Each structure stands twice: as structure tokens, then as C-alpha cells.
PDB file of C-alpha atoms in Angstrom:
ATOM      1  CA  ARG A   1       1.125 -30.677  -5.954  1.00 76.00           C
ATOM      2  CA  LYS A   2      -1.333 -28.550  -7.897  1.00 83.00           C
ATOM      3  CA  ILE A   3      -4.953 -29.518  -8.341  1.00 84.00           C
ATOM      4  CA  LYS A   4      -7.107 -27.699 -10.849  1.00 83.00           C
ATOM      5  CA  LEU A   5     -10.330 -26.207  -9.590  1.00 76.00           C
ATOM      6  CA  GLU A   6     -12.266 -27.982 -12.332  1.00 78.00           C
ATOM      7  CA  THR A   7     -11.268 -31.401 -10.952  1.00 82.00           C
ATOM      8  CA  MET A   8     -12.465 -30.537  -7.437  1.00 84.00           C
ATOM      9  CA  LEU A   9     -15.903 -29.180  -8.332  1.00 82.00           C
ATOM     10  CA  ARG A  10     -18.905 -30.907  -9.738  1.00 85.00           C
ATOM     11  CA  PRO A  11     -19.719 -29.654 -13.228  1.00 84.00           C
ATOM     12  CA  GLU A  12     -23.114 -28.270 -12.169  1.00 87.00           C
ATOM     13  CA  TYR A  13     -21.470 -25.932  -9.580  1.00 85.00           C
ATOM     14  CA  ARG A  14     -18.523 -24.645 -11.617  1.00 84.00           C
ATOM     15  CA  GLY A  15     -20.349 -21.828 -13.383  1.00 86.00           C
ATOM     16  CA  GLN A  16     -22.120 -20.698 -10.236  1.00 88.00           C
ATOM     17  CA  LEU A  17     -18.894 -20.581  -8.211  1.00 86.00           C
ATOM     18  CA  LYS A  18     -17.034 -18.788 -10.998  1.00 85.00           C
ATOM     19  CA  ASN A  19     -19.763 -16.111 -11.171  1.00 89.00           C
ATOM     20  CA  ARG A  20     -19.689 -15.622  -7.380  1.00 88.00           C
ATOM     21  CA  ILE A  21     -15.895 -15.274  -7.385  1.00 87.00           C
ATOM     22  CA  ILE A  22     -15.982 -12.740 -10.222  1.00 90.00           C
ATOM     23  CA  ASN A  23     -18.794 -10.783  -8.535  1.00 90.00           C
ATOM     24  CA  MET A  24     -17.014 -10.717  -5.159  1.00 91.00           C
ATOM     25  CA  SER A  25     -13.712  -9.727  -6.764  1.00 92.00           C
ATOM     26  CA  SER A  26     -15.356  -6.891  -8.666  1.00 92.00           C
ATOM     27  CA  LYS A  27     -16.992  -5.475  -5.531  1.00 93.00           C
ATOM     28  CA  LEU A  28     -13.808  -5.878  -3.532  1.00 93.00           C
ATOM     29  CA  ARG A  29     -11.776  -4.093  -6.205  1.00 94.00           C
ATOM     30  CA  ASP A  30     -14.253  -1.196  -6.207  1.00 94.00           C
ATOM     31  CA  VAL A  31     -13.981  -0.754  -2.442  1.00 95.00           C
ATOM     32  CA  MET A  32     -10.197  -1.115  -2.295  1.00 95.00           C
ATOM     33  CA  VAL A  33      -9.558   1.315  -5.153  1.00 95.00           C
ATOM     34  CA  ARG A  34     -11.756   3.911  -3.463  1.00 95.00           C
ATOM     35  CA  SER A  35      -9.972   3.299  -0.150  1.00 95.00           C
ATOM     36  CA  GLN A  36      -6.629   3.670  -1.861  1.00 94.00           C
ATOM     37  CA  ILE A  37      -7.649   6.926  -3.542  1.00 94.00           C
ATOM     38  CA  PHE A  38      -8.775   8.365  -0.226  1.00 94.00           C
ATOM     39  CA  LEU A  39      -5.654   7.299   1.681  1.00 92.00           C
ATOM     40  CA  ASN A  40      -3.422   8.661  -1.084  1.00 90.00           C
ATOM     41  CA  TYR A  41      -5.317  11.965  -0.818  1.00 91.00           C
ATOM     42  CA  TYR A  42      -4.831  11.938   2.948  1.00 90.00           C
ATOM     43  CA  ILE A  43      -1.095  11.253   2.652  1.00 86.00           C
ATOM     44  CA  LEU A  44      -0.648  14.013   0.060  1.00 86.00           C
ATOM     45  CA  CYS A  45      -2.528  16.529   2.203  1.00 87.00           C
ATOM     46  CA  GLN A  46      -0.195  15.740   5.107  1.00 82.00           C
ATOM     47  CA  ASN A  47       2.942  16.453   3.050  1.00 75.00           C
ATOM     48  CA  ASP A  48       4.428  18.737   5.706  1.00 77.00           C
ATOM     49  CA  GLN A  49       4.281  15.987   8.345  1.00 80.00           C
ATOM     50  CA  PRO A  50       5.649  12.448   8.514  1.00 77.00           C
ATOM     51  CA  VAL A  51       3.235   9.717   7.472  1.00 78.00           C
ATOM     52  CA  ASN A  52       1.560   8.146  10.477  1.00 80.00           C
ATOM     53  CA  ASN A  53       2.572   4.494  10.950  1.00 81.00           C
ATOM     54  CA  LYS A  54      -1.068   3.485  11.399  1.00 83.00           C
ATOM     55  CA  ILE A  55      -1.487   3.883   7.627  1.00 84.00           C
ATOM     56  CA  TYR A  56       0.571   0.718   7.222  1.00 85.00           C
ATOM     57  CA  THR A  57      -1.693  -1.511   9.320  1.00 88.00           C
ATOM     58  CA  GLN A  58      -4.459  -3.860   8.271  1.00 90.00           C
ATOM     59  CA  ILE A  59      -6.795  -2.435  10.915  1.00 90.00           C
ATOM     60  CA  SER A  60      -6.445   1.065   9.509  1.00 89.00           C
ATOM     61  CA  TRP A  61      -7.162  -0.109   5.956  1.00 91.00           C
ATOM     62  CA  TYR A  62     -10.186  -2.065   7.165  1.00 92.00           C
ATOM     63  CA  SER A  63     -11.520   1.021   8.949  1.00 91.00           C
ATOM     64  CA  VAL A  64     -11.126   3.124   5.800  1.00 92.00           C
ATOM     65  CA  ALA A  65     -12.902   0.416   3.797  1.00 93.00           C
ATOM     66  CA  GLN A  66     -15.754   0.606   6.304  1.00 92.00           C
ATOM     67  CA  LEU A  67     -15.946   4.344   5.686  1.00 92.00           C
ATOM     68  CA  VAL A  68     -16.061   3.708   1.935  1.00 94.00           C
ATOM     69  CA  LEU A  69     -18.831   1.147   2.475  1.00 93.00           C
ATOM     70  CA  ASN A  70     -20.702   3.806   4.485  1.00 90.00           C
ATOM     71  CA  LYS A  71     -20.667   1.589   7.582  1.00 90.00           C
ATOM     72  CA  THR A  72     -19.807   2.375  11.162  1.00 85.00           C
ATOM     73  CA  VAL A  73     -16.119   1.974  11.926  1.00 87.00           C
ATOM     74  CA  THR A  74     -15.815  -0.879  14.410  1.00 85.00           C
ATOM     75  CA  ASN A  75     -12.331  -0.075  15.720  1.00 82.00           C
ATOM     76  CA  ARG A  76     -12.044   3.667  16.255  1.00 75.00           C
ATOM     77  CA  SER A  77      -8.778   3.404  18.194  1.00 76.00           C
ATOM     78  CA  SER A  78      -7.006   2.318  15.013  1.00 69.00           C
ATOM     79  CA  ILE A  79      -7.988   5.456  13.114  1.00 73.00           C
ATOM     80  CA  ILE A  80      -5.621   8.392  12.852  1.00 75.00           C
ATOM     81  CA  HIS A  81      -6.991  11.316  14.849  1.00 75.00           C
ATOM     82  CA  ASN A  82      -7.804  13.648  11.936  1.00 83.00           C
ATOM     83  CA  LEU A  83      -8.767  11.010   9.372  1.00 86.00           C
ATOM     84  CA  PHE A  84     -12.500  11.439  10.010  1.00 87.00           C
ATOM     85  CA  VAL A  85     -12.263  15.158   9.259  1.00 88.00           C
ATOM     86  CA  PHE A  86     -10.487  14.423   6.000  1.00 91.00           C
ATOM     87  CA  TRP A  87     -13.040  11.726   5.166  1.00 92.00           C
ATOM     88  CA  GLU A  88     -15.961  14.098   5.706  1.00 92.00           C
ATOM     89  CA  ASN A  89     -14.424  16.748   3.456  1.00 93.00           C
ATOM     90  CA  PHE A  90     -13.353  14.235   0.808  1.00 94.00           C
ATOM     91  CA  SER A  91     -16.675  12.372   0.698  1.00 94.00           C
ATOM     92  CA  VAL A  92     -18.626  15.643   0.385  1.00 94.00           C
ATOM     93  CA  ARG A  93     -16.340  16.844  -2.395  1.00 94.00           C
ATOM     94  CA  TYR A  94     -16.298  13.459  -4.178  1.00 94.00           C
ATOM     95  CA  PRO A  95     -19.523  11.604  -3.303  1.00 93.00           C
ATOM     96  CA  GLN A  96     -18.631   8.826  -5.763  1.00 93.00           C
ATOM     97  CA  VAL A  97     -16.034   7.596  -3.261  1.00 93.00           C
ATOM     98  CA  LYS A  98     -18.797   5.994  -1.197  1.00 93.00           C
ATOM     99  CA  TYR A  99     -19.655   2.497  -2.369  1.00 91.00           C
ATOM    100  CA  ASP A 100     -23.393   2.080  -2.564  1.00 87.00           C
ATOM    101  CA  GLY A 101     -23.498  -1.504  -3.780  1.00 82.00           C
ATOM    102  CA  HIS A 102     -24.673  -4.536  -1.870  1.00 81.00           C
ATOM    103  CA  THR A 103     -22.144  -6.687  -0.024  1.00 82.00           C
ATOM    104  CA  ASP A 104     -22.511 -10.465   0.018  1.00 83.00           C
ATOM    105  CA  PRO A 105     -22.262 -12.769   3.029  1.00 84.00           C
ATOM    106  CA  GLY A 106     -18.639 -13.575   3.815  1.00 82.00           C
ATOM    107  CA  TYR A 107     -17.521 -10.269   2.325  1.00 87.00           C
ATOM    108  CA  SER A 108     -15.691  -9.171   5.468  1.00 89.00           C
ATOM    109  CA  ARG A 109     -13.251 -12.110   5.265  1.00 92.00           C
ATOM    110  CA  CYS A 110     -12.299 -11.159   1.707  1.00 92.00           C
ATOM    111  CA  LEU A 111     -12.076  -7.497   2.672  1.00 92.00           C
ATOM    112  CA  SER A 112      -9.838  -8.324   5.614  1.00 93.00           C
ATOM    113  CA  ALA A 113      -7.466 -10.297   3.383  1.00 94.00           C
ATOM    114  CA  ALA A 114      -7.366  -7.441   0.871  1.00 94.00           C
ATOM    115  CA  CYS A 115      -6.568  -4.976   3.663  1.00 93.00           C
ATOM    116  CA  VAL A 116      -3.621  -7.115   4.760  1.00 94.00           C
ATOM    117  CA  GLU A 117      -2.318  -7.050   1.187  1.00 94.00           C
ATOM    118  CA  MET A 118      -2.735  -3.275   0.890  1.00 93.00           C
ATOM    119  CA  ALA A 119      -0.990  -2.621   4.196  1.00 91.00           C
ATOM    120  CA  THR A 120       1.894  -4.842   3.114  1.00 91.00           C
ATOM    121  CA  ALA A 121       2.109  -3.209  -0.318  1.00 90.00           C
ATOM    122  CA  TYR A 122       2.201   0.310   1.140  1.00 86.00           C
ATOM    123  CA  THR A 123       4.836  -0.715   3.684  1.00 85.00           C
ATOM    124  CA  ASN A 124       7.005  -2.255   0.979  1.00 82.00           C
ATOM    125  CA  MET A 125       6.643   0.761  -1.291  1.00 79.00           C
ATOM    126  CA  ALA A 126       7.754   3.156   1.441  1.00 72.00           C
ATOM    127  CA  VAL A 127      10.805   1.081   2.321  1.00 64.00           C
ATOM    128  CA  GLU A 128      11.844   0.288  -1.255  1.00 61.00           C
ATOM    129  CA  CYS A 129      11.441   3.861  -2.466  1.00 68.00           C
ATOM    130  CA  PHE A 130      13.362   5.231   0.493  1.00 75.00           C
ATOM    131  CA  GLU A 131      16.366   2.984  -0.060  1.00 77.00           C
ATOM    132  CA  SER A 132      16.658   3.706  -3.763  1.00 79.00           C
ATOM    133  CA  ARG A 133      16.286   7.459  -3.268  1.00 80.00           C
ATOM    134  CA  VAL A 134      18.931   7.600  -0.560  1.00 84.00           C
ATOM    135  CA  LYS A 135      21.338   5.513  -2.635  1.00 86.00           C
ATOM    136  CA  ASN A 136      20.790   7.707  -5.700  1.00 86.00           C
ATOM    137  CA  TYR A 137      21.404  10.840  -3.648  1.00 88.00           C
ATOM    138  CA  LEU A 138      24.564   9.362  -2.160  1.00 89.00           C
ATOM    139  CA  PHE A 139      25.767   8.208  -5.572  1.00 88.00           C
ATOM    140  CA  TYR A 140      25.506  11.672  -7.095  1.00 88.00           C
ATOM    141  CA  SER A 141      26.944  13.327  -3.985  1.00 88.00           C
ATOM    142  CA  VAL A 142      30.021  11.078  -4.061  1.00 87.00           C
ATOM    143  CA  LYS A 143      30.313  11.291  -7.850  1.00 87.00           C
ATOM    144  CA  ILE A 144      30.768  15.085  -7.864  1.00 87.00           C
ATOM    145  CA  LEU A 145      33.725  14.752  -5.468  1.00 86.00           C
ATOM    146  CA  PHE A 146      35.884  13.121  -8.158  1.00 83.00           C
ATOM    147  CA  GLU A 147      37.162  14.532 -11.437  1.00 80.00           C
ATOM    148  CA  GLU A 148      36.997  11.292 -13.426  1.00 83.00           C
ATOM    149  CA  PRO A 149      34.867   8.921 -11.402  1.00 78.00           C
ATOM    150  CA  LYS A 150      34.699   5.209 -12.146  1.00 85.00           C
ATOM    151  CA  MET A 151      31.067   4.277 -11.693  1.00 87.00           C
ATOM    152  CA  LYS A 152      31.594   0.757 -10.364  1.00 86.00           C
ATOM    153  CA  TYR A 153      33.845   2.043  -7.548  1.00 87.00           C
ATOM    154  CA  ILE A 154      31.416   4.776  -6.620  1.00 88.00           C
ATOM    155  CA  ARG A 155      28.519   2.306  -6.486  1.00 88.00           C
ATOM    156  CA  ARG A 156      30.582   0.041  -4.275  1.00 87.00           C
ATOM    157  CA  ILE A 157      31.466   2.916  -1.924  1.00 87.00           C
ATOM    158  CA  VAL A 158      27.816   3.974  -1.742  1.00 87.00           C
ATOM    159  CA  ASN A 159      26.408   0.462  -1.210  1.00 85.00           C
ATOM    160  CA  GLU A 160      29.020  -0.949   1.156  1.00 86.00           C
ATOM    161  CA  TYR A 161      29.969   2.126   3.152  1.00 85.00           C
ATOM    162  CA  CYS A 162      27.829   5.267   2.843  1.00 87.00           C
ATOM    163  CA  TYR A 163      24.387   3.660   2.910  1.00 84.00           C
ATOM    164  CA  GLN A 164      25.341   1.234   5.673  1.00 83.00           C
ATOM    165  CA  PHE A 165      26.844   4.065   7.723  1.00 84.00           C
ATOM    166  CA  ILE A 166      23.705   6.209   7.424  1.00 82.00           C
ATOM    167  CA  CYS A 167      21.265   3.377   8.165  1.00 77.00           C
ATOM    168  CA  GLY A 168      23.181   1.997  11.115  1.00 73.00           C
ATOM    169  CA  GLY A 169      24.395  -1.146   9.386  1.00 73.00           C
ATOM    170  CA  THR A 170      27.902  -2.536   9.277  1.00 76.00           C
ATOM    171  CA  ALA A 171      29.847  -0.067   7.158  1.00 73.00           C
ATOM    172  CA  VAL A 172      32.855  -1.630   5.469  1.00 73.00           C
ATOM    173  CA  TRP A 173      35.266   0.577   3.581  1.00 74.00           C
ATOM    174  CA  PRO A 174      35.835  -1.107   0.192  1.00 64.00           C
TER     175      PRO A 174
END
């Protein structure tokens, strides 16, 4: 059952709460966008190496957000070994990446929730992009083997056999 926020709050507090939510959301968005820009830069600079799995954790995102907020990182074990070097170079080159605004009480709870969402989003993007790219590659590789290919049969071969075979699933020849 859904309950509207307006029915739960007294009229004299509605405007104040709405302003606090908007203010907190704005600050949180600023920090998370800056964190995302930096981590994207880091990933792109490491293009000759596999992406470290720590990138996909909430703790790692929270540590990067602490760097953006110009605070001391509380959990240094979660940070990738060369991330601090990249941060120093990036923050000197782009000083706007550091957030110099004031954070409100209770900000860390909101930041933690946002970091969970970002870690989940990055994990999902890596998995979803990988699957579609492999399937597209397989589709075109199988397609060139036939003179007059029927697309629906090729898709079925790719989905039910080739992709499953490569990924260790149960490959069933159609």
C-alpha cells in the first residue's frame, strides 16, 4: 500500500523537508558525478590491463567519494594500489574534481547508499556489455560460414550453443 509523503507530514514541515531533500540530493549528485568521472578516467588509463574487481565494490566507491570530498580515506585496504597516484595527478590537472562544499549531518548514510548503487550499476554494465558483444561477434562469425544464412537459425545456434559453450553453460545443439 502506498502512502503519500504529504499525508505523513505536518503541513508546517513539508517545505522544510523538501528543501533538505533537494539540497542533499544536489550535493550527493555533485560528489557522485565527480567520483564517476575520476573512476572512468582511471579505467581508461588502465586499458592495457584488466579492470580490477575492487572497482565494483561499495567500499571502493566510498573511498573515491572521500577523495573527492577531500577527506581522509577511512579504509585504505579497499583502494587499488595505484589509485592514489592517479588521484594526485588527476586532481592537480583538474582541481574542479574536488568538492569544496559543506556536507550536512547524516550525509555519510546517503553517500553509502549511493555508492552501493554505483557499484551495482558498474557491475551490471560490465556483464551486460560483455554478453552482447560476445553474442554479436559469434553471430557475425557464424554468419560468414554460410552462403545464404537464415538469421533466425544463426541466432538460435549462437544463443543456445556457441555462447553457452564459451561461457561454460549447458550447450545444446539446436
